Structure formats: C-alpha cells, structure tokens
Amino acid sequence: MKIALFATCIVDAMYPQTARATVKILERLGHEVVFPSGQACCGQMHINSGYMDEALPVVTNHVEAFEAEAYDVAVAPSGSCVASVKHQHPVLAERCGDSALKARAEAVGAKTFELSQLLVDVLGVTDAAEQLGSHFPHKITYHPSCHGMRSLRLGDRQLDLLKSVGGIEVADLPEADQCCGFGGTFSMKNADVSSAMLEDKTNNVKSTGASLCSGGDASCLMHIGGGLSRTKSAATTLHFAEILASTLDEPVSVTGQVFVGKGGK
Amino acid sequence: MSNVFMGMPTLPVFGMGNLHIEEPFPAAAHRELGNTQMRANLRHATHTIRDKRLKVVAELPDWEELRDAGSATKNHVMANLPALLEEFEKNFTARGGTIHWARDAHEANKIVADLIREQGTTEVVKVKSMATQEIGLNEYLEERGISAFETDLAELIVQLGHDKPSHILVPAIHKNRTEVRDIFLKEMPNVDPDLTDEPRKLAMAARAHLRRKFLSAKVAVSGANFALADSGTLAVVESEGNGRMCLTLPETLITVMGIEKLLPGKEDLEVFMQLLPRSSTGERMNPYTSLWTGVTEGDGPQNVHLILLDNGRTAALADKYGRTALNCIRCSACMNVCPVYERTGGHAYGSTYPGPIGAILSPLLTGIKSEENSSLPYASSLCGACYDACPVKINIPEILVHLRGEDVDSKRGAKKLPSQMDLMMKGASWAFSSGKHLALLEKGLPLGKLAAGRDKKIKALPGIAAGWTQSRDMLAPPTQSFRDWWKKDHTPVAPTHKQEN
Amino acid sequence: MSAKEEILARITSALHDAPVPAPIPREYRKGSDMPRAELIELLVDRLEDYKAHVDVVEQEELPATIAERLRDAASYVVPHGIDEAWLADAALANDGRRRIDAPGAVLSVTDLDETGAVLTSSAVSIAESGTIVLDGTPSQGRRAISLVPDHHVCVVPVSSIVRLLPEALPRMDISRPLTWISGPSATSDIELERVEGVHGPRRLDVIIVKGL
C-alpha cells in the first residue's frame, strides 16, 4: 500500500522522531511511505483561534499538497490534526463560500487516517509485539487526547496497541478522559484555567508511578510533558508511535531528558 | 408551514438583562480559581451528577436514537417557529389563557409587574426560571415594591444569601452545607437557632419557611420547560413540589417563556421527558412534572397568563451557524462535564447562562460585540465533552469556534494596531500555507536552543506566550526537522513483518 | 407594529436562508411486550428506589390495604369519584376522619393543610421510570388535594401500567391538568445529597392492584 504521511507541523518541527517512528512502523510492514512535500499544517490553530481568513490559505495548501501526490491513504500521528482535516476543513471552506474547496477537502479528509485507525482498521494490526516486533520494557500510563476520543471515536485503539507491546506495563490513568487543558491558544488566553487542568492531569500521571505518559497527540504530550518537567517529575511523555517503533534491537531511550526520543541524527 | 420571506433581512435585535458580562472571562476565572472552598464543592458536585447521569443513560438502549429525535425535533421547531407560535397561541387562548408578547427584558418585566398590580398584591411566589433570571425580574419587581419569593431550595439559598446562581440546575452548587446553614441562621425569619447543617434539617427549615407563603399567595410566577403547539399545553419539570404549589394554589399564574421552548405536540414529550431528567439530575424521572392547558374550571389558577419572550432569541436564530444553541433544553449536562466550568464555577461566566452553553448562548443573544461577551467563546479547551453530553446534540465546540471567528472578524480594521495574537496568526498563516515556507522557518528553529537553559528547557517565553511558561517548560527544538531528515537521510527500512497489500 | 407582529417579523427575517430541517427520526423504542408480572416488578423496583412504599395486592385485599396505609392519618381526603368499595374496610367506617372533596364542595387550602393524608387513584403508570400520572378525573380529584396533605396513598391498577413513556402518552388526555409523580417530593440542592420530602407530600404509598 502507498501511504502518504502527514507529519503535522508540530511533529515536523519539534518532534521529528515521532514522524520517523511512524515511517519505520509502516515500512516494517512493507508499505511504501511518501511525504507530500507541499504539506505544512492543518490550520486548526488558526481555525480554533477564530482567524478564519488566515486559516484559509493554510487549509487550501493542505488540500493542494495532498492532491498533488498519488497514494492509497494518508496518515498522521495526531488525532486532533486528522479531526481538523476531516471535520474542520469542509466547514471552513463552506464558511468562506468556497464550495469547490469544500468538496476537495472532503475528498482528502475521507482518505486521511489517524495512525491507530490506520493500523487497526485498515492494516489489521492488533498485536504490536507479534506484528511489529514492538518491545518496550517500561511502566507507562496513557492519556487519550480529546479529539481522538470524541471527534474521531478512536476508542481504545491506541491503548490496546500499547498494551500489546512486548515487555510493557500499562497503568490506568485516573480520570483519563479529562482534557489536559492544552486547547491550542486556550493555554495562553486562559492560562490560569489551563494550568489548573494541567495540574490535575500531571498529578494523575504521577499517581500511577509510571515512568512516562504516552498518547497520540504531540501537542497534548508537549503540554503534559511541560507540566511534568516544571514540577520536577521524573516522568516524561512519549508518543505511542515511538513505543510501537521500539524493538529489542532498536530500543527507544526514555531517560536523560524531557520528551526524549531517539531523535537527532 | 412556510416562511416566505420577501426582501432583505433586517438587522438582528439583541437581548438585554443579565446576559452581558462586565469582566472578561480570564479575569473572572482567575479570581474564582482562587476560591478553594468553591472548587472543592464544585468538584464534588459535578462529579456526582456526572456519574449519576452516566448510570441512568446507560440503562436506555435507545439513548442515541432519542438524542437524534430530540435534535431533529428542535431543528424542525426553529425552522417553523412563526407557524408553531401562532398555533400555540390559538390553542392556549381557546382554553382561557392570555398570551403576551415581549420584545425584550424590559417589556416582559413591565407586563409581569402590571399583571401583579392588577391583582392588588405586593407578594408573589416564584418557581425557578431561567427566563425570569435572564430578564432580571426579581430586581425589577423589588424596585417597584413587589417582593418575589424564590421557592426552589437552591434559589432560596441564593436569594437569602444575596448571592448569584452559579449553575442552571443546582444554583447553589458553590455552597456547602455549612455555608447554607449559616445563611439560613442569618437570613431566615423565625429559624431554629439550633439548626444543624444536615441537609434534611435544612430542607425542613425551608419547608417551614415557605409553607405559609404557598398557602396564602395570590400570584405565582413561573417559567416553562416545554410548550406544546398543537394543544396549547405548558410543562414544568421539578423535584421539590414548590413548582406544584405555585402552579396549583394561587388564583393567578404568570409564566415567562422564551419563544424557542415550543414543541410541535404531545408525541414530542415522549422524547424530551426521557432526555431531560436523565441529562439534568441523573434521575430516571424528576419527582414532579406539571402540565396545564390554559384554565381548568375548578382546578388550579383561573387567571392564567403566558409571556412569550424574544430578548435576543431572534438574533441568535439569524446566525445560521449558531442557531442550534436555541435547541438547548437547559438540562445543564454540559456544565457538569466541562473541565473549565468544574474549575471556575458559574460566576466566572458572568451571565445567567454559565458553562459551555452559556459561552455560546450569551454572545449569541447579546451579539459578540457586547461588552466583554466576546471573551466567552474562548472559555473552552474545545475538548468536546459538552457535545457528547448534550441530549439534543448541540455542537457546542463548533459554535464556539464559529463565534471566535465572529469576534476576530468584528475587530478587523477596528484596531489601530494589530494585537500580538493578530501578528502571530498572520505570521503563522504565511509559514503554514506552504511547505517551502515552513521548511525555511524550520531552518531557524535550532536558534531556539539559545533561549534554553543547560537542561535544554525553555522556562520563560515573552508576550502572549508567557501564559504557557507560567506552569510548563518548553522543550528546546531539535537540530533537524523531519522534513529535512526525509529529504537528506531517509532510506526505507527493509520490511520485517511484511503485509499483503 | 405590535410586539407580536414585530417578533414574528424578526423570526421570518432570521430564517431568510429558509433552513430545511431533516425529517424527525423516531427510531427509539415505541412499544414493549414485557409480561405483566415483569412490569409490576420493574415499577416496584423504580418506586422503591425513590423511597416510595409499595404494596402489590389482589383486588379483594385493596380495602384492607388502604385502611392499613391510612391507619396513622388523623384525617384524610378523598376525591368525590373514588370507588366507594375501596373504602369498605371496617377500620375506615364512620370514624370521622374522612373528608370528601367535590365540585361545589371543595376543601379550602387551610383545610387541606390540616388534613393528614389523601387517597387517590391514578391514570397511567410508566414502569421504566417509576412514574405515576394523575389526570384530575373524579377518582383522582383536583391537583391541590394530592399536593397539600403530607401523605399520599395512590392506587395503581395493574391495567394502567405500561413499560415506556411512549406507550403512556397516548393514554393521557393532554388537555387535562396532568401531574406526573415519580416518588415523593425530593431535593438534591445541598451538596447533591438527596432529601426526600420538601414541599410536596413527604410520604408516598403506592398500592398496585392486580385484577384492576
């Protein structure tokens, strides 16, 4: 299968190791990964902040970039970016009065999957140890990000994949379904409320005794990780793609610094 | 039923009253967050109702089908509102009731005050009603020498405490039992000085206090949960029996209801009376529901009035992306699941309507430009819990985002200088509208390392980003973007677990 | 322009985009074939959950059960249309406790407030939610009599029990004043702790009668 990777802007710029892990998983399964080079960002920061005029070129660019390449399905290691592509792009196009763009956005959205959706629903991966060789001998906990949970209805796909990794121990996160408080520019505009939400989330993470909190959205993990770091917690955050990509031969390192992955050259 | 419209739409007429907030949400939230007692009360209360709701909703195998029916029914009502209102008026009037129409809060208040004066009384009993709170009826009456006694226990607590409601369903949710006892001891005439803080004792004190009022009141004022167009029937849903007292014993009953509360007919009650109690109190059914159709000879009030209130509802209806906010049945499920509401409480929202629904309804009713109401749509992390909980499936996150767009657009060109947020969004729009632009920007990212300490963490960001670093570190950027790695260093790994295509 | 004309004009203007709503899907449960015994069991479970007291009796046991439930009442009111046979128990005979509320001979609110209990029949009951509907017909009386006395004894004929609300509504005459009762009066306004009995009757006794 030919799979187009939508890296998302935050992963591309700040968490390249997450995208590299995504590529690794798909290539191990024998799929061809392509990277539409025109891609940049889904535009949800602009949309969610009310800057619709500024969002329009971003959305248009995404649609064009993913029309320019031939592929079977597109994938992104982010629930919220996929939710934006699938649900927000057509709404924005309609609001801006561009019905042609709306139809094109809907077509791109229909072919775009979140990583666990692609792995479970399309590629039939349900046992990461068996089917991907995943091995990660650490105690982790898991935060299901809001957009994956509520907009995409991912259910336990990410969690079940994590639980099927060799050597892993997954501790239940108390009040897992509660938002971490990131919310894009919400964390700046309503920083006090956001911080109060984050405090509860990081306390819950710490209460599990896990060495890290995994999840499927780099932005939420950056937020939770930033809170853990500020409160001098030994726990950190790591995207589930990196845990799935970790094997006995090529283990991902989780110690030494905040948010660390096997990044860099 | 057709609504043939000729000509240009007129400008929307916005609502007045307790819908306008005076302090921006972030400032009010900052203050409320510091109230640890309130936060503990709220956390306990919202979690308790949340769990109860989930339990009783799970009992119904057809919950989603009920939500679908409820949502579609409300959309139908809004699309056919003029015809349904006329039908309701005809039926209610035929049964001896009197209908009044009120364009805004002031007009509604005046109608109520005049009706009370006609009865020669200066005291009325009241059933909890969002509409009368919205229009500030109690204050209006008080200024004119009429005392309105709230009879719902929580409303009584709020009224005696000279406080404001903080929740649609449980207005005194921010008070714990000891605080309630202290209010009763201080403000309730003839109260037992040995009153304890046991909820049963407090409820009985309220019963004794209100009993004489109920038995002697000549006029009652209520709201309504539903109105059935095809029969002219009104419905009030309650728990304590204070509603039944007000709706049954006085000679005169004055009901104030928003025009959006209509349902086409009896059949719709079978949907909404399953959705509402389970969503609001987490009960299979509320203890009491009263339905009345105009006047019934020999049973209940013989002088029955209904005031149909606009007060900005038509303005909300004119917003095609926001109008489904009018579908709200005031169950309060959205606030009980909202992580923002749970931490700030209802007072931070500054309007009669708090929580997620308030964050959209208040600015829709007043216009986004009214005072500080433009800060309300930002009072959400867009987590979507409210949309999942809403029994009539109002897509609150989508409307929040729409209203943020209205806010940004309304300020375009109005400001002399762009805000930091404006500049950031303009810059990001350039960077994110092309892979080449983003690649260029990413080349500069490693410079971010200069801002980081030796532990590779950034602990203080400037300007609007300072809010981020108040409680979070920021990781220093990596030395190479994914895009750059892909271009220069990517070579496909050999399949180890090859799948068939 | 009158307020009515103006509001209707505003609505029409607001709907200038002529939204066409989707048809209303009614895929929810409309009917049920629950056997009678299970219906009774479900209703009892729900009512007891609300802290109502429930008796399930045969028709011939009804007078004695009513007498028992009213035993502690210093006085009680009945609507004029109540079945005389229900009051046939010797314990209720000529003891001066009974007051009859009838059109043209209504009890005052003060009288009702001084009356200990009320006995009524009921129109329809919904097992799934534990709801009893009174419709003001002569066996149930006007609304005030089942509201002001502190103790309500309510007879529910088994034939009037349905499982679902959608089954109950066709049995209700919507033009009558209706009172849906689900347990005694209650509040949860203080710390969400449920307290049974505020302004409405604090005690609700339900007698479900088989064969009726």
Coordinates of N, CA and C in Angstrom, one line a residue, chain A residues 27-104:
Chain A
E27 N 7.0 1.1 7.2 CA 7.9 0.4 6.3 C 8.2 -1.0 6.7
R28 N 8.2 -1.2 8.0 CA 8.4 -2.6 8.5 C 7.3 -3.5 8.1
L29 N 6.2 -2.9 7.9 CA 5.0 -3.7 7.4 C 5.0 -3.9 5.9
G30 N 6.0 -3.3 5.3 CA 6.2 -3.5 3.8 C 5.5 -2.4 3.0
H31 N 5.0 -1.4 3.6 CA 4.3 -0.4 2.8 C 5.2 0.7 2.4
E32 N 4.8 1.4 1.3 CA 5.6 2.5 0.8 C 5.1 3.8 1.4
V33 N 6.0 4.5 2.0 CA 5.6 5.8 2.6 C 6.1 6.9 1.7
V34 N 5.2 7.9 1.4 CA 5.6 9.0 0.6 C 5.3 10.3 1.5
F35 N 6.0 11.3 1.2 CA 5.9 12.6 2.0 C 5.6 13.7 1.1
P36 N 4.3 14.1 0.9 CA 3.9 15.2 0.0 C 4.7 16.4 0.5
S37 N 5.5 16.9 -0.3 CA 6.5 18.0 0.2 C 5.8 19.3 0.4
G38 N 4.6 19.5 -0.3 CA 4.0 20.8 -0.1 C 3.3 21.0 1.3
Q39 N 3.2 19.9 2.0 CA 2.4 20.0 3.3 C 3.1 20.9 4.3
A40 N 2.2 21.5 5.1 CA 2.7 22.3 6.2 C 1.9 22.1 7.5
C41 N 0.7 22.4 7.5 CA -0.1 22.4 8.8 C -1.6 22.3 8.5
C42 N -2.3 21.7 9.4 CA -3.8 21.5 9.1 C -4.6 22.8 9.3
G43 N -4.0 23.7 10.0 CA -4.7 25.0 10.2 C -5.6 25.1 11.4
Q44 N -5.6 24.1 12.3 CA -6.5 24.1 13.4 C -6.2 25.2 14.4
M45 N -4.9 25.6 14.5 CA -4.6 26.7 15.4 C -5.3 27.9 15.0
H46 N -5.3 28.2 13.7 CA -5.9 29.4 13.2 C -7.5 29.3 13.3
I47 N -8.0 28.1 12.9 CA -9.4 28.0 13.0 C -9.9 28.1 14.4
N48 N -9.3 27.3 15.3 CA -9.7 27.3 16.7 C -9.5 28.7 17.4
S49 N -8.7 29.5 16.8 CA -8.5 30.8 17.4 C -9.3 31.9 16.7
G50 N -10.1 31.5 15.8 CA -11.1 32.4 15.1 C -10.5 33.1 13.9
Y51 N -9.3 32.8 13.6 CA -8.6 33.5 12.4 C -8.9 32.8 11.1
M52 N -10.2 32.9 10.7 CA -10.6 32.1 9.6 C -10.0 32.6 8.2
D53 N -9.8 33.9 8.1 CA -9.2 34.4 6.8 C -7.8 33.9 6.7
E54 N -7.1 33.9 7.9 CA -5.7 33.4 7.9 C -5.6 31.9 7.7
A55 N -6.7 31.2 8.2 CA -6.7 29.7 8.1 C -6.9 29.3 6.6
L56 N -7.6 30.1 5.9 CA -8.0 29.6 4.5 C -6.8 29.2 3.6
P57 N -5.7 30.1 3.6 CA -4.6 29.6 2.8 C -3.9 28.4 3.3
V58 N -3.9 28.2 4.6 CA -3.3 27.0 5.3 C -4.1 25.8 4.9
V59 N -5.4 25.9 4.9 CA -6.3 24.7 4.6 C -6.1 24.4 3.1
T60 N -6.2 25.5 2.3 CA -6.0 25.3 0.8 C -4.7 24.6 0.5
N61 N -3.6 25.0 1.2 CA -2.3 24.4 1.0 C -2.4 22.9 1.3
H62 N -3.0 22.6 2.4 CA -3.1 21.2 2.8 C -3.8 20.4 1.7
V63 N -4.9 20.9 1.3 CA -5.7 20.2 0.3 C -4.9 20.0 -1.0
E64 N -4.2 21.1 -1.4 CA -3.4 21.0 -2.7 C -2.3 20.0 -2.5
A65 N -1.6 20.1 -1.4 CA -0.4 19.2 -1.1 C -0.8 17.7 -1.2
F66 N -2.0 17.4 -0.6 CA -2.4 16.0 -0.6 C -3.2 15.6 -1.9
E67 N -3.4 16.6 -2.7 CA -4.0 16.2 -4.1 C -2.8 16.0 -5.1
A68 N -1.7 16.6 -4.7 CA -0.5 16.6 -5.7 C 0.1 15.2 -5.8
E69 N -0.1 14.4 -4.8 CA 0.6 13.1 -4.7 C -0.4 11.9 -4.9
A70 N 0.1 10.9 -5.6 CA -0.7 9.7 -5.7 C -0.5 8.8 -4.5
Y71 N -1.5 8.3 -3.8 CA -1.4 7.4 -2.7 C -2.7 6.7 -2.4
D72 N -2.7 5.7 -1.6 CA -3.9 5.0 -1.3 C -4.6 5.6 -0.1
V73 N -3.8 5.8 1.0 CA -4.4 6.5 2.2 C -3.3 7.5 2.7
A74 N -3.8 8.5 3.5 CA -2.9 9.4 4.2 C -3.0 9.1 5.7
V75 N -1.9 9.3 6.4 CA -1.9 9.0 7.8 C -1.2 10.2 8.5
A76 N -1.7 10.5 9.7 CA -1.0 11.4 10.6 C -0.9 10.9 12.0
P77 N 0.2 11.1 12.7 CA 0.3 10.6 14.1 C -0.3 11.7 15.0
S78 N -1.6 12.0 14.8 CA -2.2 13.1 15.6 C -3.7 13.0 15.4
G79 N -4.4 12.8 16.5 CA -5.9 12.7 16.4 C -6.5 14.1 16.1
S80 N -5.9 15.1 16.7 CA -6.6 16.5 16.5 C -6.4 17.0 15.1
C81 N -5.2 16.7 14.5 CA -4.9 17.2 13.2 C -5.8 16.5 12.2
V82 N -6.0 15.2 12.4 CA -6.8 14.4 11.5 C -8.3 14.9 11.6
A83 N -8.7 15.1 12.9 CA -10.1 15.6 13.1 C -10.3 16.9 12.4
S84 N -9.2 17.8 12.4 CA -9.3 19.1 11.7 C -9.5 18.8 10.2
V85 N -8.6 18.0 9.7 CA -8.7 17.7 8.2 C -10.0 17.1 7.8
K86 N -10.5 16.2 8.6 CA -11.8 15.6 8.3 C -13.0 16.5 8.5
H87 N -13.0 17.2 9.6 CA -14.2 17.9 10.0 C -14.2 19.4 9.9
Q88 N -13.0 20.0 10.2 CA -13.0 21.5 10.2 C -12.8 22.0 8.8
H89 N -12.0 21.3 7.9 CA -11.7 21.9 6.6 C -12.9 22.1 5.8
P90 N -13.8 21.1 5.7 CA -15.0 21.4 4.9 C -15.9 22.5 5.5
V91 N -15.9 22.6 6.8 CA -16.7 23.7 7.4 C -16.1 25.0 7.1
L92 N -14.8 25.1 7.2 CA -14.2 26.4 6.9 C -14.4 26.8 5.5
A93 N -14.2 25.8 4.6 CA -14.4 26.1 3.1 C -15.8 26.7 2.9
E94 N -16.8 26.0 3.6 CA -18.2 26.5 3.4 C -18.4 27.9 3.9
R95 N -17.8 28.1 5.1 CA -17.9 29.4 5.7 C -17.3 30.5 4.8
C96 N -16.2 30.1 4.1 CA -15.6 31.1 3.3 C -16.2 31.1 1.9
G97 N -17.3 30.4 1.7 CA -18.1 30.4 0.5 C -17.4 29.7 -0.7
D98 N -16.5 28.8 -0.4 CA -15.8 28.1 -1.5 C -16.3 26.6 -1.5
S99 N -17.4 26.4 -2.3 CA -17.9 25.1 -2.3 C -17.0 24.1 -3.0
A100 N -16.3 24.5 -4.0 CA -15.3 23.6 -4.7 C -14.3 23.1 -3.7
L101 N -13.7 24.1 -2.9 CA -12.7 23.7 -1.9 C -13.3 22.7 -0.9
K102 N -14.6 23.0 -0.6 CA -15.2 22.1 0.4 C -15.2 20.6 -0.1
A103 N -15.6 20.5 -1.4 CA -15.7 19.1 -1.9 C -14.3 18.5 -2.0
R104 N -13.3 19.3 -2.3 CA -11.9 18.8 -2.4 C -11.4 18.4 -1.0

